[in-house]
Every structure is written in structure tokens, then in C-alpha cells.
CSV table of C-alpha atoms and ligand atoms in Angstrom, one decimal:
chain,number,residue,atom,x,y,z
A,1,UNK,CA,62.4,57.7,-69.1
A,2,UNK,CA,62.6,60.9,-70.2
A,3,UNK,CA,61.0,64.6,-69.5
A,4,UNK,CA,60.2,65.4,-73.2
A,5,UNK,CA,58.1,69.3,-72.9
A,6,UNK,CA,57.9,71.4,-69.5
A,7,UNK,CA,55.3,73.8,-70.1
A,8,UNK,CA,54.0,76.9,-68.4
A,9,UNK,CA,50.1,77.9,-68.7
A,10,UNK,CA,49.0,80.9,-66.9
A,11,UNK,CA,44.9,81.0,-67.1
A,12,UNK,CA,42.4,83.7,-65.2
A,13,UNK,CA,39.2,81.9,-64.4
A,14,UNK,CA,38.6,84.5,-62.3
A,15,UNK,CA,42.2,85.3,-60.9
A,16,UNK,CA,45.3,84.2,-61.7
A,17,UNK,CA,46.7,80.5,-61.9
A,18,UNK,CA,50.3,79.4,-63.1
A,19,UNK,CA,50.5,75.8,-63.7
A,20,UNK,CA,53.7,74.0,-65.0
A,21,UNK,CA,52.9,71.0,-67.3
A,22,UNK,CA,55.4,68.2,-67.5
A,23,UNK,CA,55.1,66.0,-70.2
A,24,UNK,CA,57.4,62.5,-70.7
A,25,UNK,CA,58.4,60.0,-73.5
A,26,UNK,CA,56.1,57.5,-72.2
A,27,UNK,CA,53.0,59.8,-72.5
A,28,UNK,CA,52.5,60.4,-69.1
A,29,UNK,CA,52.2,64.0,-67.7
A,30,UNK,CA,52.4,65.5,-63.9
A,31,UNK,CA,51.1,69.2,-63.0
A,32,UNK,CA,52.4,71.4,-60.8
A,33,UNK,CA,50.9,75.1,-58.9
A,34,UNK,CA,53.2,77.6,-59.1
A,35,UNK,CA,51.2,80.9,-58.5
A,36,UNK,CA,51.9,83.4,-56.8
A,37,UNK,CA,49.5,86.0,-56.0
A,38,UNK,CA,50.2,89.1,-57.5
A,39,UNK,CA,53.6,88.4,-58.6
A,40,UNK,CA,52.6,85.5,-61.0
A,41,UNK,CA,54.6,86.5,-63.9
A,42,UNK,CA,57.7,86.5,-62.1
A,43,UNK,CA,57.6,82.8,-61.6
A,44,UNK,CA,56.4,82.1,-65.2
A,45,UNK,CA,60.0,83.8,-65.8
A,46,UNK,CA,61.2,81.8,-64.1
A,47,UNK,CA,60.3,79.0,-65.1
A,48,UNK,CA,60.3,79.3,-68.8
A,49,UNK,CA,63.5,80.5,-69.3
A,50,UNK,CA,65.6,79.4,-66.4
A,51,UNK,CA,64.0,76.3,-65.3
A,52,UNK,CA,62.0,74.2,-68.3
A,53,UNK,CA,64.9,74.3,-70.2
A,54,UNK,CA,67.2,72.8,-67.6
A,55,UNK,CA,64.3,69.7,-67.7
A,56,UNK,CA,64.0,68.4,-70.9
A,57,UNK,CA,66.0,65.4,-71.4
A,58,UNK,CA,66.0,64.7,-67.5
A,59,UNK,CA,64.5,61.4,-65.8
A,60,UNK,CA,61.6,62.7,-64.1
A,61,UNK,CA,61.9,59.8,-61.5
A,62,UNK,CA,64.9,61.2,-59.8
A,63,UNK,CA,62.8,64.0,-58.0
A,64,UNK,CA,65.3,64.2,-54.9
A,65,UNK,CA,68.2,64.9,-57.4
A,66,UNK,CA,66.4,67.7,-59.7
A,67,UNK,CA,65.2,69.4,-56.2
A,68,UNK,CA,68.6,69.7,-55.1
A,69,UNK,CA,69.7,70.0,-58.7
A,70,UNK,CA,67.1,73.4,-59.0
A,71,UNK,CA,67.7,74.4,-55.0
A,72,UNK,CA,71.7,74.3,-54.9
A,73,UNK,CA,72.7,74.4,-59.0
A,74,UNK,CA,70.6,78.0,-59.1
A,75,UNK,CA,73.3,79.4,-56.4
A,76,UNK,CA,70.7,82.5,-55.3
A,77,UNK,CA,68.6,80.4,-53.2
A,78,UNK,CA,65.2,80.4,-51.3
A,79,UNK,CA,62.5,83.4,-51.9
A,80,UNK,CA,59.0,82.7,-52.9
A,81,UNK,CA,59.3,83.0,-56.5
A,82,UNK,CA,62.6,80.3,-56.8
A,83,UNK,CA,60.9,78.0,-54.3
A,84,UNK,CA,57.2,78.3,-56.3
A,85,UNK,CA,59.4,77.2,-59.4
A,86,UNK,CA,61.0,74.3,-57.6
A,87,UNK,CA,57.2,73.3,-56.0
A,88,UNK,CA,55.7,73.1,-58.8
A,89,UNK,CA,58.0,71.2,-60.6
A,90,UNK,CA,58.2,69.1,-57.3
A,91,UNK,CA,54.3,68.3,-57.3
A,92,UNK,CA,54.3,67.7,-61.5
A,93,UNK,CA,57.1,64.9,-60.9
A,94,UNK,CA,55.2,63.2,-57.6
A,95,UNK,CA,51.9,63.4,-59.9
A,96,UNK,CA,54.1,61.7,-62.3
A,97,UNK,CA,55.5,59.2,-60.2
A,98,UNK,CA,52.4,58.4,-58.9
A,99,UNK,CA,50.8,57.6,-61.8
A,100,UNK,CA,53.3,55.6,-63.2
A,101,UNK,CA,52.9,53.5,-59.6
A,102,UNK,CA,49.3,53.4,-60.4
A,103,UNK,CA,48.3,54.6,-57.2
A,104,UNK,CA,46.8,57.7,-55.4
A,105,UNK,CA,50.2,60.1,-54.3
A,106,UNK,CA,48.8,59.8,-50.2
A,107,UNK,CA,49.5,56.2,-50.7
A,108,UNK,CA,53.2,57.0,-52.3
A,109,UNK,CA,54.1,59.3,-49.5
A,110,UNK,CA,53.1,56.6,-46.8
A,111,UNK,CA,49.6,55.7,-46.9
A,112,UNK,CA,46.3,57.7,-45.1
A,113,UNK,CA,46.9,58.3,-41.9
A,114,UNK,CA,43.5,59.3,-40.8
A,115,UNK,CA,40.1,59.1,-42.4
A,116,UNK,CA,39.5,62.4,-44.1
A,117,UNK,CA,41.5,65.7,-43.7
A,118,UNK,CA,39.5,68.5,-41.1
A,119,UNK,CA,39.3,71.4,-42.7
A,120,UNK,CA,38.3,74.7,-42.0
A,121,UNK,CA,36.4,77.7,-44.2
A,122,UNK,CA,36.5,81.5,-44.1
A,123,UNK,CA,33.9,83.0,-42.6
A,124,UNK,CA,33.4,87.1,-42.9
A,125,UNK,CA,30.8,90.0,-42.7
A,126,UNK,CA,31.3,93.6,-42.8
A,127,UNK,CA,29.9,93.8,-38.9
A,128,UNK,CA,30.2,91.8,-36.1
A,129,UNK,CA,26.6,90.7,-36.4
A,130,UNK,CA,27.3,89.7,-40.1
A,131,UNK,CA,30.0,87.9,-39.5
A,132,UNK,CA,28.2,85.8,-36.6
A,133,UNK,CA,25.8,84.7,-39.4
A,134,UNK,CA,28.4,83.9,-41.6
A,135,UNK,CA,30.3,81.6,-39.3
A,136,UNK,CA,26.5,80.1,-38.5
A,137,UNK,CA,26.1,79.3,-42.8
A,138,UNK,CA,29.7,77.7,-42.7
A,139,UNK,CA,28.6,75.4,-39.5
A,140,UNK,CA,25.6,74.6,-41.3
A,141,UNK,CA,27.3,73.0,-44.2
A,142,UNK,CA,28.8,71.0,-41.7
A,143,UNK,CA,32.3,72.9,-41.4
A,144,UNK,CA,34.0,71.8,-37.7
A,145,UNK,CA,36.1,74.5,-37.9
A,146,UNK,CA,35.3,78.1,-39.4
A,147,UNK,CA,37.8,81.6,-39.7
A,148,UNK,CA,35.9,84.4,-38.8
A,149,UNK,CA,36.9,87.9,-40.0
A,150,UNK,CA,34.8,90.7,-39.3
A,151,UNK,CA,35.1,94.5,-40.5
A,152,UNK,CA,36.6,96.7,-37.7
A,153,UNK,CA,34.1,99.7,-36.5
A,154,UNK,CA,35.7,102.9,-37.8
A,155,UNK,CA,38.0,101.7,-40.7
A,156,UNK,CA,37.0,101.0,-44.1
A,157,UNK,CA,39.0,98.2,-45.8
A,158,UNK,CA,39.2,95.1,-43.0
A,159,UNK,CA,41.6,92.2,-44.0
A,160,UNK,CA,39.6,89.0,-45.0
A,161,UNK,CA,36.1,90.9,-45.0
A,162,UNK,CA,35.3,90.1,-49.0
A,163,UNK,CA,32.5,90.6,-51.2
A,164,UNK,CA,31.5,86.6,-51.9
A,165,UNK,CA,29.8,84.8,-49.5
A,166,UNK,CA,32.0,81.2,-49.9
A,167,UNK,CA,35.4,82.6,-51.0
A,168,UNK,CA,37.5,85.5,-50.8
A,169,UNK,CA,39.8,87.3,-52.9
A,170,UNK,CA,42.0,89.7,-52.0
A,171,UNK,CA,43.7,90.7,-55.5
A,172,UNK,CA,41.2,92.8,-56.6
A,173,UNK,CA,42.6,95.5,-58.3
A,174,UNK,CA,44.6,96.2,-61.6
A,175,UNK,CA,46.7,98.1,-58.9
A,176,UNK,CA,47.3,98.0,-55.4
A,177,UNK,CA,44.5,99.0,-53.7
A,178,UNK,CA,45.2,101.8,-50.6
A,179,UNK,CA,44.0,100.4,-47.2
A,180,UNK,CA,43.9,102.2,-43.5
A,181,UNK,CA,44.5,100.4,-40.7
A,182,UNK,CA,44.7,101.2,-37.2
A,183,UNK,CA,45.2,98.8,-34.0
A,184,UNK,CA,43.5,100.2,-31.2
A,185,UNK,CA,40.1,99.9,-32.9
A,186,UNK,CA,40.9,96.1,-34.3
A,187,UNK,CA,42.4,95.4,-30.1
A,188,UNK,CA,39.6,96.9,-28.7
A,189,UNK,CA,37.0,95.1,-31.2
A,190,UNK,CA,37.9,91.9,-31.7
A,191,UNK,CA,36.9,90.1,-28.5
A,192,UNK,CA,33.5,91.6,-28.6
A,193,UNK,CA,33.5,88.9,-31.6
A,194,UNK,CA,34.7,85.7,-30.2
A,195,UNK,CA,32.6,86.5,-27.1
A,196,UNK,CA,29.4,86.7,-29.3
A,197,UNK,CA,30.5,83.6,-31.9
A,198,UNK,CA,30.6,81.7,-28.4
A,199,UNK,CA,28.0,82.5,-26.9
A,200,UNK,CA,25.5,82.2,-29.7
A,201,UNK,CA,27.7,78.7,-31.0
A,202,UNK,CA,29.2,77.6,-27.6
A,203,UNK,CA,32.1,75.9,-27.2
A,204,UNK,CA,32.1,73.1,-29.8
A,205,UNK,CA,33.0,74.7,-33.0
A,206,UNK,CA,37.1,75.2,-33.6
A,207,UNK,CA,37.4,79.4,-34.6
A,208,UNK,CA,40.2,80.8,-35.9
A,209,UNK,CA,41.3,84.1,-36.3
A,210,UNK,CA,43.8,85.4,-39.3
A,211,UNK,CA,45.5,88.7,-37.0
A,212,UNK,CA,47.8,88.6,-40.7
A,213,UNK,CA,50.6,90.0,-39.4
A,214,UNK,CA,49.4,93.5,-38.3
A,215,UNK,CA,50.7,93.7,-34.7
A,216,UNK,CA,53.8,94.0,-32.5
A,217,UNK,CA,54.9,91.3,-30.4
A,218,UNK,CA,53.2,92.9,-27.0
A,219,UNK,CA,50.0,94.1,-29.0
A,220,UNK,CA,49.7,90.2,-30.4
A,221,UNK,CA,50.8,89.3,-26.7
A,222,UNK,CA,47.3,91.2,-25.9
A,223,UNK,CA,44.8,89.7,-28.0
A,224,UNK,CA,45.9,86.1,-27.2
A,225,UNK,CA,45.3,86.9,-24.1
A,226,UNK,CA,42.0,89.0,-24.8
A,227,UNK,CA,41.3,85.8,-26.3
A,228,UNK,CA,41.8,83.1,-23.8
A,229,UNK,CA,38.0,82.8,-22.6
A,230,UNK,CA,36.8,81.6,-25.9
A,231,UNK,CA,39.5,78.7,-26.6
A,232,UNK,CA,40.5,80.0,-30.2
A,233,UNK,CA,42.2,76.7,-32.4
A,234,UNK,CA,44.4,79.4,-33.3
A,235,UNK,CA,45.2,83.5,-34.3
A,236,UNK,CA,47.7,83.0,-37.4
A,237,UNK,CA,50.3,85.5,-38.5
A,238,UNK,CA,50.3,87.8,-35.3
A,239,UNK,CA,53.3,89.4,-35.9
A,240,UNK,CA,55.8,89.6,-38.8
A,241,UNK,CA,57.7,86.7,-38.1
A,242,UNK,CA,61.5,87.3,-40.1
A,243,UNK,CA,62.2,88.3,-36.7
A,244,UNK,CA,61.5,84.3,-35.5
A,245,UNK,CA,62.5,85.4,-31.5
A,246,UNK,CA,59.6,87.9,-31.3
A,247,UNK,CA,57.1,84.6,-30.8
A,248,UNK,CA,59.2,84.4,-27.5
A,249,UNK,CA,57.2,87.4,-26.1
A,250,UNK,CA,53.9,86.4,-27.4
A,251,UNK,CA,54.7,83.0,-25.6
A,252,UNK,CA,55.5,84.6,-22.8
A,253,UNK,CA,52.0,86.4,-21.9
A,254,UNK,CA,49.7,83.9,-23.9
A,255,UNK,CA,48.2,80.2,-24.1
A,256,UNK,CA,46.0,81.1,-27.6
A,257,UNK,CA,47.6,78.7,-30.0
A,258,UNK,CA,49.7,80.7,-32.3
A,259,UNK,CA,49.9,79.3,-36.2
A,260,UNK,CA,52.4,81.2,-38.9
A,261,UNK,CA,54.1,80.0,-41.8
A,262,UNK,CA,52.3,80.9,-45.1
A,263,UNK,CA,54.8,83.1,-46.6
A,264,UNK,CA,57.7,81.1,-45.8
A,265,UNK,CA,59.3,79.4,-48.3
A,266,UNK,CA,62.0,77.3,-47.1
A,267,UNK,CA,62.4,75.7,-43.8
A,268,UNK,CA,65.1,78.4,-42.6
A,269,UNK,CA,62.5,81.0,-42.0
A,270,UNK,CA,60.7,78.5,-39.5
A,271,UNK,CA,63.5,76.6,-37.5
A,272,UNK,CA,64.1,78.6,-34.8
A,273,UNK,CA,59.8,78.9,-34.1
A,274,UNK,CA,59.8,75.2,-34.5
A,275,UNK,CA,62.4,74.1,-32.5
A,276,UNK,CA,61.6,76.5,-29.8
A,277,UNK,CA,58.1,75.4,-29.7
A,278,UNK,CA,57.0,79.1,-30.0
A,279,UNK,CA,54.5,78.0,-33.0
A,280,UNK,CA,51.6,75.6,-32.3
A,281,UNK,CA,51.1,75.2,-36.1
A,282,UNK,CA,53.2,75.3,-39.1
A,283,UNK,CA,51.3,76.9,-42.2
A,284,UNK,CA,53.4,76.0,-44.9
A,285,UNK,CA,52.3,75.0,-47.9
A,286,UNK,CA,53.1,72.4,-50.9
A,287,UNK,CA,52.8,75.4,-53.5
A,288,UNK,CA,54.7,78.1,-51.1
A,289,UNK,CA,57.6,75.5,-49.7
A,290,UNK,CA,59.4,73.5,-53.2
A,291,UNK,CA,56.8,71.3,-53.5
A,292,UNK,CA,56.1,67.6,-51.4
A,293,UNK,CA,60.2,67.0,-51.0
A,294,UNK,CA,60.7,69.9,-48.8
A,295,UNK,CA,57.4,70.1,-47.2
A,296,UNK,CA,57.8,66.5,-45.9
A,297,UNK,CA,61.6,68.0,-44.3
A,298,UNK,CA,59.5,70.7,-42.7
A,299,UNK,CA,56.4,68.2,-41.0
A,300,UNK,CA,59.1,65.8,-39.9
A,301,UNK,CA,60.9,68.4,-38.3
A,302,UNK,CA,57.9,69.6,-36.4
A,303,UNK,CA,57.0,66.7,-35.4
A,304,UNK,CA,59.7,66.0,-33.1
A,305,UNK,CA,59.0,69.3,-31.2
A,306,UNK,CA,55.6,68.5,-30.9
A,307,UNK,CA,54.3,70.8,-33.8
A,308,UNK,CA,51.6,70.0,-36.3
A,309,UNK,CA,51.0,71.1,-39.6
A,310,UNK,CA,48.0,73.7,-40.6
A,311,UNK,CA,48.3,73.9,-44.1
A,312,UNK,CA,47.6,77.6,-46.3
A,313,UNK,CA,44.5,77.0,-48.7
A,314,UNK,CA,43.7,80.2,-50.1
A,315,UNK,CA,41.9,81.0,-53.1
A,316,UNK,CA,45.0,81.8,-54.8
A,317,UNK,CA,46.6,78.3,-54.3
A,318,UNK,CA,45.0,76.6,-57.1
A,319,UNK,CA,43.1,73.6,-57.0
A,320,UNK,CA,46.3,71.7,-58.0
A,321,UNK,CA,47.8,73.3,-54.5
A,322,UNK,CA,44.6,72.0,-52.7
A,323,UNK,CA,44.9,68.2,-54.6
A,324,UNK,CA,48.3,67.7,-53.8
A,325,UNK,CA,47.8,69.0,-50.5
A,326,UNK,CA,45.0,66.6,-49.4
A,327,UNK,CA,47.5,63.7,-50.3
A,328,UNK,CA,49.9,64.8,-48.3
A,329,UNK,CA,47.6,66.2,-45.1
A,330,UNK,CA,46.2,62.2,-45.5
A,331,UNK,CA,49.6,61.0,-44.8
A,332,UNK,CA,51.6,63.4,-42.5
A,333,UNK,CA,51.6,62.2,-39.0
A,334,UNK,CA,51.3,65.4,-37.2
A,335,UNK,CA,48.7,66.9,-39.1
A,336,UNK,CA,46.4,69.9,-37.6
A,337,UNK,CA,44.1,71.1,-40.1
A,338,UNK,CA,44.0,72.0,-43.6
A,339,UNK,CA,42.8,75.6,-45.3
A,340,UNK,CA,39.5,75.6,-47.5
A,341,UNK,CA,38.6,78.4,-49.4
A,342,UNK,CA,36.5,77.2,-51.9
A,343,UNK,CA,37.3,78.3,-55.7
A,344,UNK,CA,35.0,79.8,-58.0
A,345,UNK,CA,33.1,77.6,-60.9
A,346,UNK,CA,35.3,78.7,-63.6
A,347,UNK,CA,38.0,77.6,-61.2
A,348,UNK,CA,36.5,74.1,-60.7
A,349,UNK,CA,36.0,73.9,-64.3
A,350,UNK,CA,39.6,74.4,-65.7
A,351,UNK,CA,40.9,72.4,-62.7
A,352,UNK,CA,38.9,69.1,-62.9
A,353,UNK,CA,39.7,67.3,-59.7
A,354,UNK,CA,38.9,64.3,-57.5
A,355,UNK,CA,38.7,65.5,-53.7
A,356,UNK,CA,35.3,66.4,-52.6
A,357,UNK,CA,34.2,68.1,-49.3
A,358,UNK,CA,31.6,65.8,-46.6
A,359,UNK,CA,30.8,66.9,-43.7
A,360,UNK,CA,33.5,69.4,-42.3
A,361,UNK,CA,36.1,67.3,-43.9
A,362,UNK,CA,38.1,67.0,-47.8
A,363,UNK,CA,38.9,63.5,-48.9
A,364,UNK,CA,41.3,63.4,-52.0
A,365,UNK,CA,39.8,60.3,-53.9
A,366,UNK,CA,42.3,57.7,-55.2
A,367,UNK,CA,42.9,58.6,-58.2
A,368,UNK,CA,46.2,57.8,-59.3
A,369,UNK,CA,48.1,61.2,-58.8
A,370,UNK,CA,47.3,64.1,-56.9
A,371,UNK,CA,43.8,64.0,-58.5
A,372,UNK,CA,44.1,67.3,-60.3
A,373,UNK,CA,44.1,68.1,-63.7
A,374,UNK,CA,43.7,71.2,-65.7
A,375,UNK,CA,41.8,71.2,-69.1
A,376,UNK,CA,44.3,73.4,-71.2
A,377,UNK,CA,41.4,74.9,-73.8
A,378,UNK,CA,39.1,76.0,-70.8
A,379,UNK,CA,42.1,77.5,-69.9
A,380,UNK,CA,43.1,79.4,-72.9
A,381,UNK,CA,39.7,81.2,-72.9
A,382,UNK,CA,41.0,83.2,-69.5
A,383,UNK,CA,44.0,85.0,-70.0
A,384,UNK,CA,46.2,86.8,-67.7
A,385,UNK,CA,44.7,89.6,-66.2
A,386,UNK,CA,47.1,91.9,-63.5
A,387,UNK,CA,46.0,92.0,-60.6
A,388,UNK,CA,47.8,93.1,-56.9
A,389,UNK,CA,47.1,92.4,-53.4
A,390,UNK,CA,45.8,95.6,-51.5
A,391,UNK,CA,48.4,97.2,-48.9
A,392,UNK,CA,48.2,98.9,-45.6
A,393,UNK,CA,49.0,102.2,-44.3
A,394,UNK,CA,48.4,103.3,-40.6
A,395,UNK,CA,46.2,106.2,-40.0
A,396,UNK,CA,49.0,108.7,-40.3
A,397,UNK,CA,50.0,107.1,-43.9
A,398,UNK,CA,52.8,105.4,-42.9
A,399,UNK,CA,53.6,101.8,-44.7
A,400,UNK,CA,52.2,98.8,-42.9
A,401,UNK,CA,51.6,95.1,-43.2
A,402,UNK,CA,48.0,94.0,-45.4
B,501,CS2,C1,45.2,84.5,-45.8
B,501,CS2,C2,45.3,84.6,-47.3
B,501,CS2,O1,44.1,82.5,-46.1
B,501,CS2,C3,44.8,83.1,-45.4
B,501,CS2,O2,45.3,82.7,-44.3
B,501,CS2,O3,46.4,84.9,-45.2
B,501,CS2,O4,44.0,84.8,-47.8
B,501,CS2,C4,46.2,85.6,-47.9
B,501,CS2,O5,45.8,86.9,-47.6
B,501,CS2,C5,46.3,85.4,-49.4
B,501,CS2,O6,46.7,84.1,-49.7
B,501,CS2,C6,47.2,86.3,-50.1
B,501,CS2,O7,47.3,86.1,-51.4
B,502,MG,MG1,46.7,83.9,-43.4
């Protein structure tokens, strides 16, 4: 068997998608995610001229070999645009060889583990009383577990405060768009919200809180514990984390679940969290980590030191990201929950897929395959459009983290 065209479509129903399209001399054909938001068209590099042309001719059923064929035979490794490539020719070849076994990929990997995946959506609202009704709309379609955002009182631009009501996206300008930010406001603001979201939901529903890497160890040290009396499921990204030791502090001072992970690419950037238990959750993700091989490297890792996975699911991981995720969330033994920001129409319409959303939880069909497809002349009626993530600069104008 034979990989006979590798082929890279880039499509903007909305916002950007790169898809890799691997196609075989026995007619079958695997997809693979491999955006990156905001940097797209460096992966399509990439891809097309130092990757696809490294395929053809290749047995797509030897997916360990070409992993460590496009991980160690590049020489310059890890970063997010190498290990995008490698994912999403990773998740084209598991579609593949799932198809060829006739059976959905959960059931390759291992078989379901559970019953459905728990998800959880992204509440936000330019107040606190906004976002309060926000999180109620989300528990009303029957979400378990809801992110809530809120605008901070006094700054302009708040991270994750969008202008949709079911998903958010942050690339919204042709160039980077200029926000302020400032952390005694956010500190001194953001347990006025949990406190209300409790009281006016109590203590059933799981909330979460996105911090998205904005504070130093001790400040993120201080909102966990500002936090403790409303029982967060977790604050993700509370500090930068390339400096993996700095969880030790937040640790220290705090019990709020801490989750991180979804700009890592390679297991190296979480080892030292993981093995020091100073994550609670790992974020990541299928598209962000080379595809199922590694990501399977990463769960089995953490689940010997008693951490569970919490999967990324932006709007910027395509719905091939979110189908091949739901395969593997259904199989991985220490699973925690799984990102769902919904996509757009357009989005739904140039990704045809089989997972569907019931009652605060995604079930990925059985289609044979990750379930996802992509319908390549809806696609070529949305072409490329640049767009770039916002970034942050503190009050005095100094560079920060968005
Ligand atoms: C966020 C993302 O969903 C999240 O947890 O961190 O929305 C993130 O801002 C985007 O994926 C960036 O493209
Ligand atoms: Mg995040």
C-alpha cells in the first residue's frame, strides 16, 4: 500500500483551517488538522514543500516509523509549527488505518472507555452580570461544565469576552489587535464572579476559569486561593509555564486545580509539571502535540502520576481536531474533560462530521475513522484570509502575555 498525493487545503469559513489530505493507491483517504492560529501559512510551508514530498511512495500503515521518520529525520525538532505538520499527518494516517479496519479510530486505539466524553463550553459577557447569564444559557442546553470569562471593570479588551454568543474568536483582525491589561483590576474582580456564578447556580455545575497565562507565580498563587470557596474544576494557563518549576509556588499556596498544556507541543515542555504532580490536567491536544502517536505518550505518562487529560477545543482546532479528539477522549483512561467551542455553520458545513453534542456530553459516532471529513469545493469558495491573535501590553505599554 502506497501514499499516492499528500495535499494541503487551506479554507476560511469564517477563519482559517489547514487540512492535509492524504490520498493512497487503494482509494482510501485520511485527513489531518494542522492549523495554527495566526501562523497558518507557516505550516502549509511546511508541509508542502518539506513534508508531502517526503510521503508519496510511503506505506501509510507504518505510522510509528513516519512519526519518528518526520520527528528525528527533520534534525530541528519540536515547535508548534513542525509538530502541527507531524499531527496532522499523524491523524490522516490513524483515519486511514481506521478505515481500512472498518472500524471507528476510539475502537483502534483501545475501545470506549466511558459512555460519552464530558465536555465543557465557553461562557462570556462583557460584565459580571452578563456573563452570569451566559453561563445560565450554556447550563440550559444541558452543559455540566461551563468556562466563564467576564470583562474586567476598567479595561477595555478582556481575554475570552467575544462578540458571539456560542463561540469565540480571537483572530479578529487583518493585524494584531492592541490590548491593555492590568492585574490588580482582573485580582481584585474575579472572585466577585465565581461568588455570584455560585450562588445564583450553587455548587453543582463544574466552572472553569481560562487566567491564559497573565500572572506571576505568587499573583496566580492568589487567585487559586481567592478561589477556593467556590470549588473551581480548574484556572488553566496561570502563569507562563516554559519555566515548568514556577507551578511549585502556585502549589505551594493553593488547592484550585491547576490545568496548562495547550501551547505545548511535545511532551518535553510538560514532564517536569507532570511528574511533579504540579498540574492537575494536561491540555494537550491531538492537533497541537504530533497527532494520536505522541498524544497517547503524553496521557500514559500522566497517568502514572495521577494526572488526567483536559483536552484544548478551541474554535481554531478544526472540526477534524474535535473528531479525532473525541476518539481518543473515548479511549484514554485518565481522561478529565474535553474543550467545546462550537464552530460556526460554514464551519460545520465544509467539515461534515459524525460526533454530535447530548446532554452536556460529545459522542463521536462509529463511523469508520475519526468521523470527519471535509468537502473540498465548499472549501474552495473560502479562501485564506490573514488574520492574527490580539496581544497584550500592561498599562504602562510594556509587552505582555494575550
Ligand atoms: C483559549 C483559546 O480555549 C482556550 O482555552 O486559550 O481560546 C486560545 O486563546 C485560542 O486557541 C488561541 O488561538
Ligand atoms: Mg486556554
Amino acid at each position: 500500500m502506497k501514499i499516492s498525493a499528500a495535499r494541503v487545503i487551506v479554507t476560511c469559513p469564517g477563519r482559517n483551517f489547514v487540512t492535509l489530505k492524504l490520498e493512497t493507491d487503494q482509494g482510501v483517504y485520511g485527513i489531518g488538522d494542522a492549523t495554527l492560529n495566526g501562523r497558518e501559512l507557516a505550516v502549509v510551508a511546511y508541509l508542502q514543500e518539506h513534508v508531502c514530498p517526503l510521503l508519496i511512495g510511503r506505506d501509510p500503515r507504518r505510522i510509528e516509523d513516519l512519526w519518528q521518520y518526520l520527528y528525528r529525520g527533520a534534525y530541528w525538532r519540536r515547535g508548534p509549527v513542525t509538530m502541527r505538520a507531524i499531527a496532522a499527518v499523524d491523524v490522516a494516517l490513524w483515519d486511514i488505518k481506521a478505515k481500512m479496519a472498518g472500524m471507528p479510530l476510539y475502537d483502534l486505539l483501545g475501545g470506549k472507555s466511558r459512555e460519552g466524553v464530558l465536555v465543557y463550553g465557553h461562557a462570556n459577557g462583557a460584565d459580571l452580570g452578563s456573563t452570569v447569564e451566559a453561563v445560565g444559557h450554556y447550563l440550559e442546553m444541558g452543559y455540566k461544565a461551563v468556562r466563564a470569562q467576564s470583562g474586567i471593570p476598567g479595561l477595555d479588551l478582556a481575554y475570552g469576552v467575544g462578540r458571539g454568543v456560542l463561540h469565540y474568536e480571537p483572530a479578529d483582525a487583518a493585524m494584531p489587535t492592541e490590548t491593555r491589561w492590568d492585574t490588580r483590576k482582573y485580582l481584585d474582580f474575579i472572585p466577585s464572579l465565581f461568588e455570584r456564578l455560585r450562588e445564583t447556580f450553587g455548587a453543582e455545575p463544574a466552572l472553569l476559569h481560562d487566567v491564559h497565562h497573565r500572572l506571576t507565580p505568587i499573583e496566580a498563587a492568589r487567585l487559586g486561593k481567592s478561589l477556593e470557596p467556590f470549588d473551581l474544576f480548574w484556572i488553566e494557563d496561570a502563569t507562563p509555564a516554559e519555566n515548568q518549576d514556577a507551578f511549585r509556588l502556585i502549589r505551594q499556596h493553593t488547592t484550585t486545580p491547576l490545568a496548562v498544556g495547550e501551547i505545548f507541543n511535545t511532551l518535553w515542555d510538560a514532564k517536569e509539571l507532570i511528574a511533579n504532580q504540579l498540574i492537575d490536567y494536561i491540555r494537550m491536544t491531538v492537533v497541537g502535540s504530533g497527532g494520536i502517536t505522541h498524544l497517547r505518550r503524553v496521557a500514559d505518562f500522566a497517568a502514572i502520576h495521577g494526572v488526567r487529560t483536559g483536552c484544548h477545543g478551541a474554535t481554531d482546532l478544526s472540526p477534524v481536531t474535535m473528531g479525532a479528539a473525541l476518539h481518543f477522549d473515548s479511549w484514554v483512561p485518565n481522561f478529565g474533560i474535553q474543550e467545546y467551542m462550537r464552530h460556526s455553520e460554514e464551519t460545520d458545513a465544509v467539515f461534515p462530521h459524525s460526533y454530535q453534542f447530548e446532554d452536556g456530553y460529545l459522542h463521536p459516532g462509529d463511523t469508520a475513522g475519526h468521523g470527519v471529513d471535509i468537502d473540498e469545493e465548499l472549501a474552495a469558495r473560502y479562501p485564506y484570509k490573514p488574520a492574527y491573535l490580539p496581544v497584550a501590553r500592561l498599562q504602562d505599554g510594556t509587552m505582555w502575555n494575550w
